[in-house]
Structures are given as structure tokens and as C-alpha cells.
Coordinates of C-alpha atoms in Angstrom, one line a residue:
M1 CA 0.0 0.0 0.0
P2 CA 2.8 2.6 0.8
L3 CA 4.3 2.0 -2.7
M4 CA 0.9 2.5 -4.4
M5 CA 0.5 5.8 -2.5
L6 CA 4.1 6.9 -3.4
T7 CA 3.3 6.1 -7.0
Q8 CA 0.3 8.4 -6.9
K9 CA 2.1 11.3 -5.4
V10 CA 5.2 11.1 -7.7
T11 CA 3.1 10.8 -10.9
D12 CA 0.9 13.8 -9.6
L13 CA 3.9 16.0 -9.1
A14 CA 5.1 14.9 -12.6
M15 CA 1.7 15.7 -14.2
I16 CA 1.9 19.2 -12.7
Q17 CA 5.4 19.7 -14.2
H18 CA 4.4 18.4 -17.5
D19 CA 1.1 20.1 -17.9
E20 CA 1.9 23.4 -16.5
G21 CA 5.7 23.7 -16.8
P22 CA 8.4 23.7 -14.2
G23 CA 7.6 27.4 -13.4
S24 CA 4.0 26.5 -12.5
R25 CA 2.8 28.4 -9.5
K26 CA 1.3 25.1 -8.2
V27 CA 4.8 23.8 -7.9
Q28 CA 6.9 26.7 -7.1
A29 CA 5.0 28.8 -4.7
P30 CA 6.1 29.5 -2.0
F31 CA 9.4 27.6 -2.5
H32 CA 12.5 28.3 -4.4
Q33 CA 15.4 26.1 -5.7
W34 CA 16.5 23.5 -3.2
S35 CA 13.7 24.3 -0.8
L36 CA 11.4 23.2 -3.5
L37 CA 13.0 19.9 -3.7
L38 CA 12.8 19.5 0.0
A39 CA 9.2 20.4 -0.1
Q40 CA 8.4 17.9 -2.8
L41 CA 10.1 15.1 -1.0
G42 CA 8.3 16.2 2.2
Y43 CA 5.1 15.8 0.3
V44 CA 5.9 12.4 -1.2
F45 CA 6.9 10.9 2.1
S46 CA 4.5 12.8 4.3
A47 CA 2.7 10.5 6.9
P48 CA -0.9 11.4 6.4
G49 CA -2.4 9.2 3.9
L50 CA 0.7 7.3 3.1
L51 CA -0.6 3.9 4.2
A52 CA -4.0 3.9 2.7
G53 CA -4.8 7.4 1.2
P54 CA -6.6 9.5 0.5
L55 CA -4.5 11.2 -2.1
Y56 CA -4.0 15.1 -1.5
R57 CA -2.2 17.3 -3.9
F58 CA 1.0 19.2 -3.5
T59 CA -0.8 22.5 -3.1
E60 CA -3.0 21.1 -0.3
Y61 CA 0.3 19.9 1.4
C62 CA 1.9 23.4 1.1
S63 CA -1.0 25.1 2.9
L64 CA -0.8 22.8 5.9
P65 CA 0.4 25.5 8.3
Q66 CA -2.6 27.8 7.6
K67 CA -5.4 25.4 8.5
P68 CA -6.9 24.6 11.9
T69 CA -7.6 21.0 13.1
P70 CA -11.4 20.0 13.2
K71 CA -11.2 18.0 16.5
A72 CA -14.9 17.1 16.7
L73 CA -14.9 15.9 12.9
V74 CA -11.8 13.9 13.4
L75 CA -13.2 12.0 16.4
H76 CA -16.5 11.5 14.4
K77 CA -14.6 9.8 11.5
I78 CA -12.6 7.7 13.9
L79 CA -15.6 6.5 15.6
T80 CA -17.2 5.8 12.2
A81 CA -14.1 3.8 11.4
A82 CA -14.4 1.8 14.5
A83 CA -18.2 1.2 13.8
F84 CA -17.4 -0.2 10.2
F85 CA -14.5 -2.2 11.5
S86 CA -16.6 -3.8 14.2
V87 CA -19.3 -4.7 11.6
H88 CA -16.5 -6.3 9.4
D89 CA -14.8 -8.0 12.3
V90 CA -18.1 -9.6 13.6
T91 CA -19.7 -10.6 10.3
G92 CA -16.7 -11.1 8.2
H93 CA -16.0 -14.6 9.6
A94 CA -19.6 -15.6 8.9
F95 CA -19.6 -14.4 5.3
P96 CA -16.1 -14.6 3.8
L97 CA -16.0 -13.3 0.2
H98 CA -13.8 -16.2 -1.1
K99 CA -16.6 -18.7 -0.2
N100 CA -18.2 -17.5 -3.5
G101 CA -15.5 -19.3 -5.3
D102 CA -15.5 -22.5 -3.3
L103 CA -16.6 -25.5 -5.3
G104 CA -18.1 -27.3 -2.4
F105 CA -20.3 -24.3 -1.5
V106 CA -21.4 -23.7 -5.1
E107 CA -22.4 -27.5 -5.6
S108 CA -24.3 -27.6 -2.2
T109 CA -26.0 -24.2 -2.5
P110 CA -29.1 -23.3 -4.6
F111 CA -28.7 -20.5 -7.1
L112 CA -31.0 -17.9 -5.3
R113 CA -29.1 -18.5 -1.9
R114 CA -25.8 -18.1 -3.8
I115 CA -27.1 -14.7 -5.0
V116 CA -28.2 -13.6 -1.5
Y117 CA -24.8 -14.8 -0.2
L118 CA -22.9 -12.8 -2.8
W119 CA -24.9 -9.7 -2.0
I120 CA -24.3 -10.1 1.8
S121 CA -20.6 -11.1 1.6
S122 CA -19.7 -8.3 -0.8
F123 CA -21.4 -5.7 1.5
V124 CA -19.5 -7.1 4.5
A125 CA -16.2 -6.9 2.3
R126 CA -16.9 -3.3 1.5
M127 CA -16.9 -2.5 5.3
N128 CA -13.2 -3.2 5.2
Y129 CA -12.7 -0.5 2.7
Y130 CA -14.9 1.9 4.6
W131 CA -13.3 1.7 7.9
L132 CA -9.8 2.1 6.4
W133 CA -10.8 5.2 4.4
S134 CA -12.6 6.8 7.2
L135 CA -9.7 6.3 9.4
S136 CA -7.3 7.6 7.0
E137 CA -9.4 10.7 6.1
G138 CA -9.8 11.4 9.8
L139 CA -6.0 11.3 10.2
C140 CA -5.5 13.7 7.3
N141 CA -8.1 16.0 8.7
A142 CA -6.3 16.0 12.0
A143 CA -3.1 17.1 10.1
G144 CA -5.0 20.1 8.6
L145 CA -5.6 18.4 5.1
G146 CA -9.1 18.2 3.3
L147 CA -10.6 21.8 3.9
D148 CA -12.3 22.9 0.7
A149 CA -13.2 26.4 -0.6
R150 CA -16.7 26.1 1.0
G151 CA -15.1 25.6 4.4
H152 CA -16.2 21.8 4.4
W153 CA -13.7 19.1 5.3
D154 CA -14.5 16.7 2.5
A155 CA -12.0 17.8 -0.2
I156 CA -10.1 14.6 0.0
S157 CA -12.8 12.2 1.0
D158 CA -12.5 8.9 -0.7
Y159 CA -16.2 7.7 -0.2
S160 CA -19.7 8.5 1.0
F161 CA -21.4 5.4 2.5
F162 CA -24.9 6.2 1.4
T163 CA -24.0 7.5 -2.0
L164 CA -22.2 4.3 -2.7
E165 CA -24.7 1.9 -1.3
L166 CA -27.6 3.6 -2.8
S167 CA -26.1 3.9 -6.3
T168 CA -28.5 2.8 -9.1
N169 CA -25.8 2.5 -11.8
M170 CA -22.2 1.4 -12.1
I171 CA -21.1 4.7 -13.5
H172 CA -22.3 6.6 -10.4
F173 CA -20.8 3.9 -8.2
T174 CA -17.4 4.0 -10.0
R175 CA -17.1 7.9 -9.7
N176 CA -17.7 7.8 -6.0
W177 CA -15.7 4.7 -5.1
N178 CA -12.1 5.6 -3.8
K179 CA -12.7 9.2 -5.1
T180 CA -9.3 10.7 -4.9
T181 CA -7.8 7.7 -6.7
S182 CA -10.6 7.9 -9.3
A183 CA -9.7 11.7 -9.8
W184 CA -6.0 10.8 -10.1
L185 CA -6.6 8.1 -12.7
K186 CA -8.7 10.6 -14.8
R187 CA -5.9 13.2 -14.7
L188 CA -3.3 10.5 -15.5
V189 CA -5.1 8.6 -18.2
Y190 CA -8.7 9.5 -19.0
Y191 CA -8.4 13.1 -19.9
R192 CA -5.3 12.4 -22.0
F193 CA -6.9 10.0 -24.6
S194 CA -9.7 10.5 -27.1
H195 CA -10.3 6.8 -27.8
M196 CA -10.7 3.8 -25.5
R197 CA -10.4 6.0 -22.5
T198 CA -12.4 3.9 -20.1
A199 CA -10.4 0.7 -21.1
L200 CA -7.1 2.4 -20.8
T201 CA -8.0 3.9 -17.4
F202 CA -9.0 0.6 -16.0
L203 CA -5.9 -1.1 -17.4
V204 CA -3.6 1.5 -15.6
S205 CA -5.7 0.9 -12.4
A206 CA -5.2 -2.8 -12.6
L207 CA -1.5 -2.4 -13.1
W208 CA -1.3 0.1 -10.2
H209 CA -3.2 -2.5 -7.8
G210 CA -0.8 -5.3 -8.7
P211 CA -0.1 -8.0 -11.3
H212 CA -2.6 -10.7 -10.2
P213 CA -5.1 -12.6 -12.5
G214 CA -8.0 -11.6 -10.5
I215 CA -7.2 -8.0 -10.5
F216 CA -6.9 -7.9 -14.5
I217 CA -10.0 -10.0 -14.9
G218 CA -11.9 -8.1 -12.4
F219 CA -11.0 -4.6 -13.6
S220 CA -11.5 -5.8 -17.2
A221 CA -15.1 -6.8 -16.3
W222 CA -15.6 -3.5 -14.5
A223 CA -14.5 -1.6 -17.7
V224 CA -17.0 -3.6 -19.8
V225 CA -19.8 -3.0 -17.3
V226 CA -19.2 0.7 -17.1
S227 CA -19.1 0.9 -21.0
A228 CA -22.3 -1.1 -21.1
N229 CA -23.9 1.1 -18.5
R230 CA -23.3 4.2 -20.7
K231 CA -24.9 2.5 -23.6
V232 CA -28.0 1.7 -21.6
A233 CA -28.2 5.2 -20.1
K234 CA -28.6 6.6 -23.6
L235 CA -32.0 4.8 -23.8
D236 CA -33.3 6.9 -21.0
L237 CA -35.9 4.3 -19.9
H238 CA -36.6 5.9 -16.5
S239 CA -38.3 8.9 -18.1
R240 CA -40.3 6.8 -20.6
L241 CA -42.0 4.7 -18.1
P242 CA -45.8 5.4 -17.8
S243 CA -46.3 5.9 -14.0
A244 CA -44.5 6.6 -10.7
R245 CA -44.9 2.9 -9.7
W246 CA -43.0 1.7 -12.8
R247 CA -40.3 4.3 -12.2
F248 CA -40.0 3.2 -8.6
L249 CA -39.7 -0.5 -9.8
H250 CA -37.2 0.6 -12.4
T251 CA -35.1 2.5 -9.7
F252 CA -35.3 -0.5 -7.3
M253 CA -34.2 -3.0 -9.9
S254 CA -31.4 -0.6 -11.0
W255 CA -30.2 -0.5 -7.4
L256 CA -30.4 -4.3 -7.0
T257 CA -28.5 -4.9 -10.3
T258 CA -25.8 -2.4 -9.2
Q259 CA -25.4 -4.1 -5.9
L260 CA -25.0 -7.5 -7.5
A261 CA -22.6 -6.1 -10.2
V262 CA -20.4 -4.6 -7.6
G263 CA -20.4 -7.9 -5.6
F264 CA -19.6 -9.8 -8.9
I265 CA -16.6 -7.5 -9.6
L266 CA -15.3 -7.3 -6.0
T267 CA -15.5 -11.1 -5.6
T268 CA -13.5 -11.6 -8.8
I269 CA -10.9 -9.2 -7.7
H270 CA -10.5 -10.8 -4.3
L271 CA -10.5 -14.4 -5.5
Q272 CA -7.1 -13.9 -7.5
S273 CA -7.0 -17.5 -8.6
V274 CA -8.3 -18.1 -12.2
E275 CA -9.7 -21.5 -11.3
R276 CA -11.7 -20.0 -8.5
I277 CA -12.9 -17.2 -10.6
L278 CA -14.1 -19.6 -13.3
V279 CA -16.0 -21.6 -10.5
F280 CA -17.6 -18.4 -9.3
W281 CA -18.5 -17.0 -12.7
S282 CA -19.9 -20.5 -13.8
S283 CA -22.0 -20.6 -10.6
M284 CA -23.5 -17.2 -11.6
Y285 CA -24.0 -18.5 -15.3
Y286 CA -21.6 -15.7 -16.5
S287 CA -24.5 -13.4 -16.1
L288 CA -22.6 -10.2 -15.6
P289 CA -20.1 -10.3 -18.5
L290 CA -22.7 -11.8 -21.0
G291 CA -25.2 -9.2 -19.9
A292 CA -22.7 -6.4 -20.3
L293 CA -21.6 -7.6 -23.7
L294 CA -25.2 -7.9 -25.0
C295 CA -25.7 -4.3 -23.7
L296 CA -22.8 -3.1 -25.7
L297 CA -24.5 -4.5 -28.9
L298 CA -27.6 -2.3 -28.4
P299 CA -28.2 -0.1 -31.5
V300 CA -27.9 3.2 -29.6

């Protein structure tokens, strides 16, 4: 994890130098010559966010001495992290994510129960991300990082629990999952290409996470699902439905589909082994990749 964060910080500095030139105010002010190098090294190796994020930019780091510490908010985020950790610690043993790829479990469990287990186990697994992000964000806020122009301490927030868990499409979920890393990937890859931007962005994200089969397969599936979601969004089905009841049903089904898609992708990434991924995918009848590919064929 520290190497991943160091990669983000070094490339972010490099992007500022490349895009705005070595004389950029974002890089230079308020430093000069050797003091600039020391400031950049201080930024790269600064303790807040080094272990698990969030990613804050060099300008944010330079303004550290000017900002107060929101003690009540920091305490709130630490308590929130403790709550998420407790949920994961208590329920994680009962609903391990890797069980979705166990051949014995798949052969002895009916399909609908496997679907329910996938939903519950992936929700429990996300608690592990939430507590870590909440704790890291609280520590950064304690150091004076994260104050935005509106006076809110959410400039470097990596997630919003309700925004993620109530997402009704994968595009919205992806934009709000690990937000500072998502913004970094957009600056690094997405905004620099005019073709295949989504695929290239997810490829770089997979390489950044590590060279494991599950990561490459999972992120490839994620890229296909997001692209398919864009295709379906063009149909604008929600506004075409005849009544509020149908629109509510459409919203609910969109939420449920998003929850299962997230569980499918997260499980694939965590299983790592190709054999276990194939067991899991076959247990779900390859529904997500096949459904996404069919959506990509829509004449929209």
C-alpha cells in the first residue's frame, strides 16, 4: 500500500510539471530552488495518507500550516471507522468473500441462496474499505488536510457510504468509489486520450493495484460493465415509463442490479485464482459479462 501511494504522489507531481511547466505556481510557490525539492520530498513521504490514502495534492500539502484541526470531525470519523471495523470483524468470519469461489459451496447451495450470499458477503467486504478510508481521512483532517473552498472538510474524501450503497448504476458507483484515486486516474489517463479512455484507465488501475489474474479479470469486467452502462443510459428508460410505480420499480431493480454487479466484480478481484474465478463465474452463469456484452451490442 505505501508503494501505491508513493506512485500516486510522484506521478501527480510529474503531471503538474508536464502540464503546467516547471515554473508553475502550483509547484513553485512558495518555494524556491533547493527548498522546492525538499518540499516535494516532504510531500511524497508525508505520513498522512501514506498507508491507505486519501491522495492530497501538493498545493494542499503546502497550505498545511495555515489550517486549523477540526477535532470534533476527526473524532467522528475515527468512531465511524471503529463502527465499520466492528461490523466487518463480527460478520466477516460468517460471510467470507472467498466462499463464493469454493466448489463445495457452489455445488451444495441453490442459485438464489448463492445470489443472496454474494450480496451479503460483498457488502461485508466493503466495510473493510470504509473503515480504512474513514480512519485515513480522519488522520489527514487531524493534520489540517481536506478543507475545501466552501469551508467543508471533505476535499479529500474517498467515499460516501450512502452515495455508494444507494447507487443505481455502475457509472455513479465508480465515480464515488475511492474518489481521490478515481480523480488521479482521470488526470493521469482518462483526460489524455480521445479513444478507448475507459479501457485504458481501468488497465492502468489494474497495473497500479498489482499483477494478479483476479485484478486484471475483475478490472476488465468493471470496464466492460461501465461501458455497457453508458450504452443503456442513452435509452433513458426511466423517463419513458408510464407511471410513478413503474419508475420506482425501475429504480429498485437498477439499485439491485448495481449491488450484484459490484459484488460480482469485487469477488472476482479478491479471488485472485483463475480456477476459483471460473468456479464463481460459472455458478452465476456468467451473467454479468454476458449481460454487459449484450448491452454493448444495443443499436444506440
